[in-house]
Coordinates of C-alpha atoms and ligand atoms in Angstrom, one line a residue:
M121 CA 8.4 83.0 48.6
N122 CA 9.1 82.5 52.2
K123 CA 10.1 79.4 53.9
A124 CA 6.7 78.5 55.3
E125 CA 5.1 79.0 51.8
R126 CA 7.9 77.0 50.1
R127 CA 7.4 74.2 52.8
A128 CA 3.5 74.2 52.1
K129 CA 4.1 73.8 48.5
I130 CA 6.5 70.7 49.0
D131 CA 4.1 69.3 51.4
A132 CA 1.2 69.8 48.8
R133 CA 3.3 68.2 46.1
V134 CA 4.2 65.1 48.3
K135 CA 0.5 64.8 49.1
Q136 CA -0.7 65.0 45.4
G137 CA 2.1 62.9 44.0
L138 CA 5.3 63.9 42.1
L139 CA 5.1 65.3 38.7
G140 CA 7.5 64.3 35.9
R141 CA 6.5 60.5 36.2
W142 CA 5.2 57.8 34.5
Y143 CA 1.9 56.4 36.2
A144 CA -0.1 53.2 35.3
I145 CA -3.7 54.3 35.0
C146 CA -5.6 51.2 33.6
K147 CA -5.6 47.7 32.2
S148 CA -4.7 47.8 28.4
T149 CA -8.3 46.0 27.9
E150 CA -10.1 48.9 29.3
V151 CA -9.3 51.3 26.7
R152 CA -11.1 50.5 23.5
K153 CA -11.7 51.9 20.0
D154 CA -15.6 52.2 20.6
R155 CA -16.0 53.9 23.9
P156 CA -13.8 56.3 26.0
Y157 CA -12.4 55.4 29.4
G158 CA -12.2 58.1 32.2
G159 CA -9.9 58.1 34.7
K160 CA -8.0 60.3 37.3
L161 CA -4.6 60.7 38.4
L162 CA -3.0 63.3 40.7
G163 CA -6.2 65.1 40.7
R164 CA -6.6 65.3 37.2
K165 CA -9.4 63.8 35.3
V166 CA -8.3 62.5 31.7
V167 CA -10.0 60.6 29.1
L168 CA -8.4 57.8 27.0
W169 CA -9.5 56.0 23.8
R170 CA -7.9 54.2 20.9
D171 CA -7.7 55.9 17.5
E172 CA -8.2 54.0 14.4
D173 CA -4.8 52.5 14.4
G174 CA -5.3 51.4 17.8
K175 CA -3.0 53.9 19.4
I176 CA -4.2 55.0 22.7
Q177 CA -4.9 58.7 23.1
C178 CA -5.2 60.7 26.4
I179 CA -6.4 64.3 26.7
E180 CA -8.0 66.3 29.7
D181 CA -11.4 64.9 30.4
Y182 CA -13.1 68.4 29.8
C183 CA -15.1 69.6 27.2
P184 CA -13.8 73.2 26.2
H185 CA -17.3 74.3 25.3
R186 CA -19.1 74.2 28.8
G187 CA -17.1 71.5 30.8
A188 CA -18.9 68.1 30.3
A189 CA -16.9 64.9 30.9
L190 CA -15.6 63.9 27.4
S191 CA -15.3 60.3 28.9
L192 CA -19.4 60.2 28.6
G193 CA -19.0 61.0 25.1
E194 CA -18.3 58.6 22.0
V195 CA -15.2 57.9 19.8
H196 CA -15.8 58.9 16.2
D197 CA -13.3 57.9 13.6
G198 CA -10.6 57.6 16.1
N199 CA -11.7 61.2 17.8
I200 CA -13.5 62.0 20.7
G201 CA -17.0 63.5 20.6
C202 CA -18.8 65.5 23.4
R203 CA -22.3 63.9 24.4
Y204 CA -23.6 67.2 25.4
H205 CA -23.6 69.4 22.2
G206 CA -21.3 67.1 19.8
L207 CA -18.1 68.9 19.9
V208 CA -15.4 66.9 18.6
L209 CA -11.4 67.0 19.6
D210 CA -8.6 64.8 18.5
G211 CA -5.8 63.3 20.5
T212 CA -3.8 66.5 20.5
G213 CA -6.4 68.4 22.3
T214 CA -7.3 70.4 19.1
I215 CA -11.2 71.3 18.4
L216 CA -11.9 69.6 15.2
R217 CA -15.6 70.3 14.7
V218 CA -18.4 72.2 16.4
P219 CA -21.4 70.5 14.5
A220 CA -24.1 72.7 16.2
M221 CA -22.4 76.0 15.0
P222 CA -21.4 75.9 11.4
E223 CA -17.8 77.4 10.7
C224 CA -17.3 78.1 14.4
A225 CA -13.9 79.9 15.0
F226 CA -13.0 77.4 17.7
E227 CA -12.2 74.8 15.2
G228 CA -8.6 74.4 14.8
R229 CA -7.7 75.6 18.3
K230 CA -5.6 73.3 20.5
V231 CA -7.3 73.7 24.0
N232 CA -7.0 70.6 26.0
E233 CA -3.8 69.3 27.5
A234 CA -2.7 66.2 25.9
Y235 CA -0.6 63.4 27.6
A236 CA 2.0 60.9 26.4
V237 CA 0.8 57.6 26.6
Q238 CA 2.5 54.0 26.4
E239 CA 1.4 50.5 26.8
A240 CA 3.4 47.5 28.6
N241 CA 2.6 44.3 29.8
D242 CA -1.2 44.7 29.9
A243 CA -1.2 48.1 31.6
V244 CA -1.6 51.6 30.2
Y245 CA 1.0 54.4 31.5
V246 CA 0.3 58.2 31.3
Y247 CA 3.2 60.6 31.6
I248 CA 2.3 63.6 33.9
P249 CA 5.0 66.3 33.0
S250 CA 6.8 68.8 35.4
K251 CA 8.5 72.1 34.6
E252 CA 12.0 70.5 34.7
R253 CA 10.8 67.6 32.3
P254 CA 8.1 68.5 30.1
E255 CA 8.9 65.7 27.8
P256 CA 8.6 62.2 28.9
P257 CA 11.8 60.4 29.9
K258 CA 12.0 56.4 28.9
L259 CA 9.5 54.4 30.8
Q260 CA 11.7 52.0 32.9
L261 CA 10.1 48.6 33.3
P262 CA 11.2 45.5 35.5
E263 CA 13.2 43.1 33.6
E264 CA 10.4 40.3 34.5
F265 CA 8.1 42.2 31.9
T266 CA 10.2 41.2 28.9
S267 CA 11.6 38.0 30.2
K268 CA 10.5 34.9 28.7
D269 CA 11.1 33.1 31.9
W270 CA 8.4 35.1 33.9
T271 CA 4.6 34.9 33.5
G272 CA 2.0 36.6 35.5
F273 CA -1.3 38.4 35.9
L274 CA -2.0 41.9 36.4
C275 CA -4.5 43.0 39.3
T276 CA -5.5 46.6 40.1
A277 CA -7.5 48.2 42.7
A278 CA -8.6 51.7 43.9
W279 CA -8.1 52.3 47.6
Q280 CA -9.4 55.1 49.5
A281 CA -6.0 56.0 50.8
N282 CA -3.4 58.4 50.0
Y283 CA -0.8 57.0 47.8
Q284 CA 1.8 57.4 50.5
L285 CA 0.1 54.8 52.7
A286 CA 0.5 52.2 49.9
L287 CA 4.0 53.0 49.4
D288 CA 4.8 52.8 53.1
N289 CA 2.9 49.4 53.2
L290 CA 5.1 47.9 50.2
A291 CA 8.2 49.2 52.1
D292 CA 7.3 47.6 55.4
P293 CA 8.1 43.7 55.3
M294 CA 7.3 43.1 58.9
H295 CA 3.5 43.4 58.4
G296 CA 3.2 40.2 56.5
C297 CA 3.5 37.9 59.6
Y298 CA 1.1 40.0 61.5
L299 CA -1.5 41.4 59.1
H300 CA -1.7 38.3 56.7
A301 CA -0.9 35.8 59.5
S302 CA -4.1 33.7 58.7
S303 CA -3.5 33.7 54.8
F304 CA -2.5 30.9 52.5
T305 CA 1.0 32.2 51.7
L306 CA 2.1 34.6 54.5
A307 CA 1.3 32.6 57.7
F308 CA 5.1 31.7 58.3
G309 CA 8.2 33.2 60.1
A310 CA 9.2 34.5 63.2
K311 CA 7.2 37.7 64.6
Q312 CA 10.4 39.5 65.7
D313 CA 13.2 40.3 63.8
L314 CA 15.6 43.1 62.8
L315 CA 15.5 44.9 59.4
K316 CA 18.4 46.2 57.4
L317 CA 18.4 48.5 54.5
D318 CA 20.9 48.8 51.4
N319 CA 21.1 51.7 49.3
H320 CA 21.3 51.2 45.6
D321 CA 22.0 53.7 42.8
N322 CA 18.4 53.6 41.6
G323 CA 16.6 53.1 44.9
F324 CA 17.1 50.5 48.0
H325 CA 16.4 47.0 49.5
V326 CA 15.2 46.6 52.7
S327 CA 15.1 43.1 54.4
R328 CA 14.7 41.1 57.5
V329 CA 17.9 40.1 59.1
G330 CA 16.6 36.8 60.7
Q331 CA 14.9 35.0 57.9
V332 CA 14.8 34.7 54.2
G333 CA 12.1 33.0 52.0
E334 CA 9.6 32.4 54.9
N335 CA 7.3 35.3 54.4
F336 CA 7.4 38.7 52.8
D337 CA 10.9 38.9 53.9
W338 CA 12.5 41.7 51.8
V339 CA 11.4 44.4 49.4
E340 CA 13.3 46.2 46.6
M341 CA 12.2 49.8 45.7
V342 CA 13.2 50.9 42.5
V343 CA 13.4 54.7 41.8
E344 CA 14.1 55.5 38.1
E345 CA 14.2 58.9 36.4
G346 CA 10.5 58.6 35.3
G347 CA 8.8 56.4 37.9
L348 CA 9.0 54.3 40.8
Y349 CA 8.1 50.4 41.3
C350 CA 8.7 47.8 43.9
R351 CA 9.3 44.1 43.8
L352 CA 9.0 41.6 46.5
D353 CA 8.8 37.7 46.8
I354 CA 6.1 35.8 48.2
P355 CA 6.8 32.0 49.4
Y356 CA 4.5 29.8 47.6
P357 CA 3.5 26.5 49.6
P358 CA 3.8 23.4 47.8
A359 CA 0.1 23.0 47.5
A360 CA 0.5 25.8 45.0
G361 CA 2.0 23.4 42.1
P362 CA 5.5 23.5 40.8
G363 CA 7.5 26.6 40.5
G364 CA 9.4 28.9 43.0
H365 CA 8.0 31.7 45.1
M366 CA 5.4 34.2 43.7
R367 CA 7.0 37.7 42.8
I368 CA 5.0 40.8 43.2
I369 CA 5.8 44.0 40.9
G370 CA 3.9 46.7 42.4
F371 CA 3.2 50.2 40.9
V372 CA 1.0 53.0 43.0
T373 CA -0.8 55.8 41.4
P374 CA -2.1 58.9 43.1
I375 CA -5.6 59.4 42.3
D376 CA -6.3 62.4 44.3
D377 CA -5.3 63.4 47.9
D378 CA -7.6 60.7 49.4
S379 CA -7.2 57.8 47.0
C380 CA -4.9 55.8 45.1
K381 CA -4.8 53.0 42.6
V382 CA -2.5 50.0 43.0
F383 CA -1.3 47.8 40.1
F384 CA 0.3 44.4 41.2
W385 CA 1.7 42.0 38.8
R386 CA 1.5 38.6 40.4
M387 CA 4.4 36.6 38.6
R388 CA 6.1 33.5 38.6
M389 CA 9.4 32.1 37.0
V390 CA 7.8 28.8 35.4
T391 CA 8.2 27.5 32.0
G392 CA 6.7 24.8 29.9
T393 CA 3.9 22.8 31.3
A394 CA 4.7 24.0 34.8
R395 CA 3.8 27.6 33.6
E396 CA 0.4 26.1 32.1
A397 CA -0.5 24.3 35.4
W398 CA 0.2 27.6 37.4
R399 CA -1.9 29.8 35.1
F400 CA -4.7 27.2 35.3
M401 CA -4.5 26.9 38.8
Y402 CA -4.2 30.6 39.5
R403 CA -7.4 31.3 37.4
A404 CA -9.1 28.4 38.9
A405 CA -8.4 28.6 42.5
L406 CA -5.6 30.8 43.7
E407 CA -6.8 34.2 42.6
P408 CA -9.6 34.7 45.3
R409 CA -6.9 33.9 48.0
H410 CA -4.5 36.4 46.7
W411 CA -7.3 39.0 46.6
H412 CA -8.1 38.1 50.1
V413 CA -4.7 39.2 51.3
L414 CA -4.8 42.4 49.3
E415 CA -8.2 43.3 50.8
Q416 CA -6.5 42.9 54.5
D417 CA -3.9 45.7 53.1
R418 CA -6.8 47.9 51.6
I419 CA -8.8 47.9 54.8
M420 CA -6.0 48.5 57.2
L421 CA -4.9 51.3 55.0
E422 CA -8.3 52.9 54.5
E423 CA -9.1 52.9 58.1
M424 CA -5.6 54.5 59.1
T425 CA -5.7 58.1 60.4
D426 CA -3.0 60.8 60.1
A427 CA -2.1 60.1 56.5
A428 CA 0.7 62.4 56.5
G429 CA 2.4 60.2 59.1
R430 CA 3.2 63.2 61.4
R431 CA 2.3 61.3 64.5
D432 CA 4.1 58.3 63.6
M433 CA 6.5 56.7 66.2
L434 CA 8.8 55.0 63.9
Y435 CA 11.2 52.2 65.1
Q436 CA 13.8 50.0 63.8
H437 CA 11.5 48.0 61.3
D438 CA 10.4 51.2 59.6
L439 CA 13.6 51.8 57.8
G440 CA 12.1 51.2 54.5
V441 CA 9.2 53.5 55.4
S442 CA 11.3 56.5 56.4
R443 CA 13.5 55.9 53.1
I444 CA 10.7 55.9 50.9
R445 CA 9.3 58.9 52.6
Q446 CA 12.7 60.6 52.3
L447 CA 13.0 59.9 48.6
V448 CA 9.6 61.4 47.9
L449 CA 10.2 64.4 50.0
N450 CA 13.5 65.0 48.2
A451 CA 12.2 64.8 45.0
A452 CA 9.2 66.9 45.7
S453 CA 11.6 69.6 47.3
E454 CA 13.6 69.5 44.0
Q455 CA 10.6 70.1 41.9
V456 CA 9.4 72.9 43.9
D457 CA 12.6 74.8 44.2
F458 CA 12.9 74.5 40.1
E459 CA 9.5 75.8 39.7
I460 CA 10.2 78.8 42.2
A461 CA 13.4 79.5 40.2
A462 CA 11.7 79.5 37.1
E463 CA 9.0 82.0 38.4
L464 CA 11.7 84.2 39.8
E465 CA 13.5 84.2 36.4
A466 CA 10.4 84.9 34.4
A467 CA 9.4 87.7 36.7
E468 CA 12.9 89.5 36.2
Ligands
FES266 S1 -20.2 70.8 26.8 FE1 -19.3 69.6 25.2 S2 -20.2 70.3 23.6 FE2 -21.1 71.4 24.8
FE2_267 FE1 0.4 43.4 52.9

């Protein structure tokens, strides 16, 4: 493989999303025992359902008979049945029955790819294997998910923008005081500043130099072996009741080259009656305001051109943006080089 071919492969991997990672795909409540859920990530269509024990199964959303979407089918005794001619597969991707054709030779064959699944904090995660890491590493989750002091709500949305734009947006604290200037929570702070970046063993922290606690003033990107997420704080005005700032824990999942799904946990460190007060107020009054802010991000990203960022004129405030791009590019290069080496070895 020549240099240009290698580079094209790496660019395609960056655009599609890294393999060998856990990705959030949907809310836990969306996957049920009585009907399948169809989703898409990194260009692959998958179907999820719960078996008799309530455990989530996930295989390619593809019927091996003639290619119907299994997500249009039914769950029978913990297995998935195709709506078109009734073929039944289990959670390992093995054909159990071909009811229209007695003693069909296809029964017992494992034909569909099956994916590892994990549920955590109201979300479902799917592992997309890579050549170098076919088996899933531990799913690393933020400590807020298991802490008794934090409480929160998961919100998800599909955006018609490549996932890289959503990552760039999260790594860019300077947009808060501009894009969200008319919002309930992000209307404050200076409109000029410098940014600084600190690298950590697992990711980096980018923050405004001139202010803390006034706006979306810092973000931490956590890059673990099997995934990537971010945390940031949004100051909460006194009108939002007792408790400190609101913390956002964000995950981004590539759907395909032109769309992604964002998973944001809106969390607060509040206990006792203050917790109940905030949870009530969130549902009763605050949630639409938070959605309004997120819509501003969605519209901005969906209307953006040049998703690859090749014509960007980055300046000092884009330290986080260039760092996250670099991390993804490095990981994609490693992945592609491993694949090239494995192919060469196989050919020898
Ligand atoms: S396409 Fe699924 S059973 Fe025919
Ligand atoms: Fe934003």
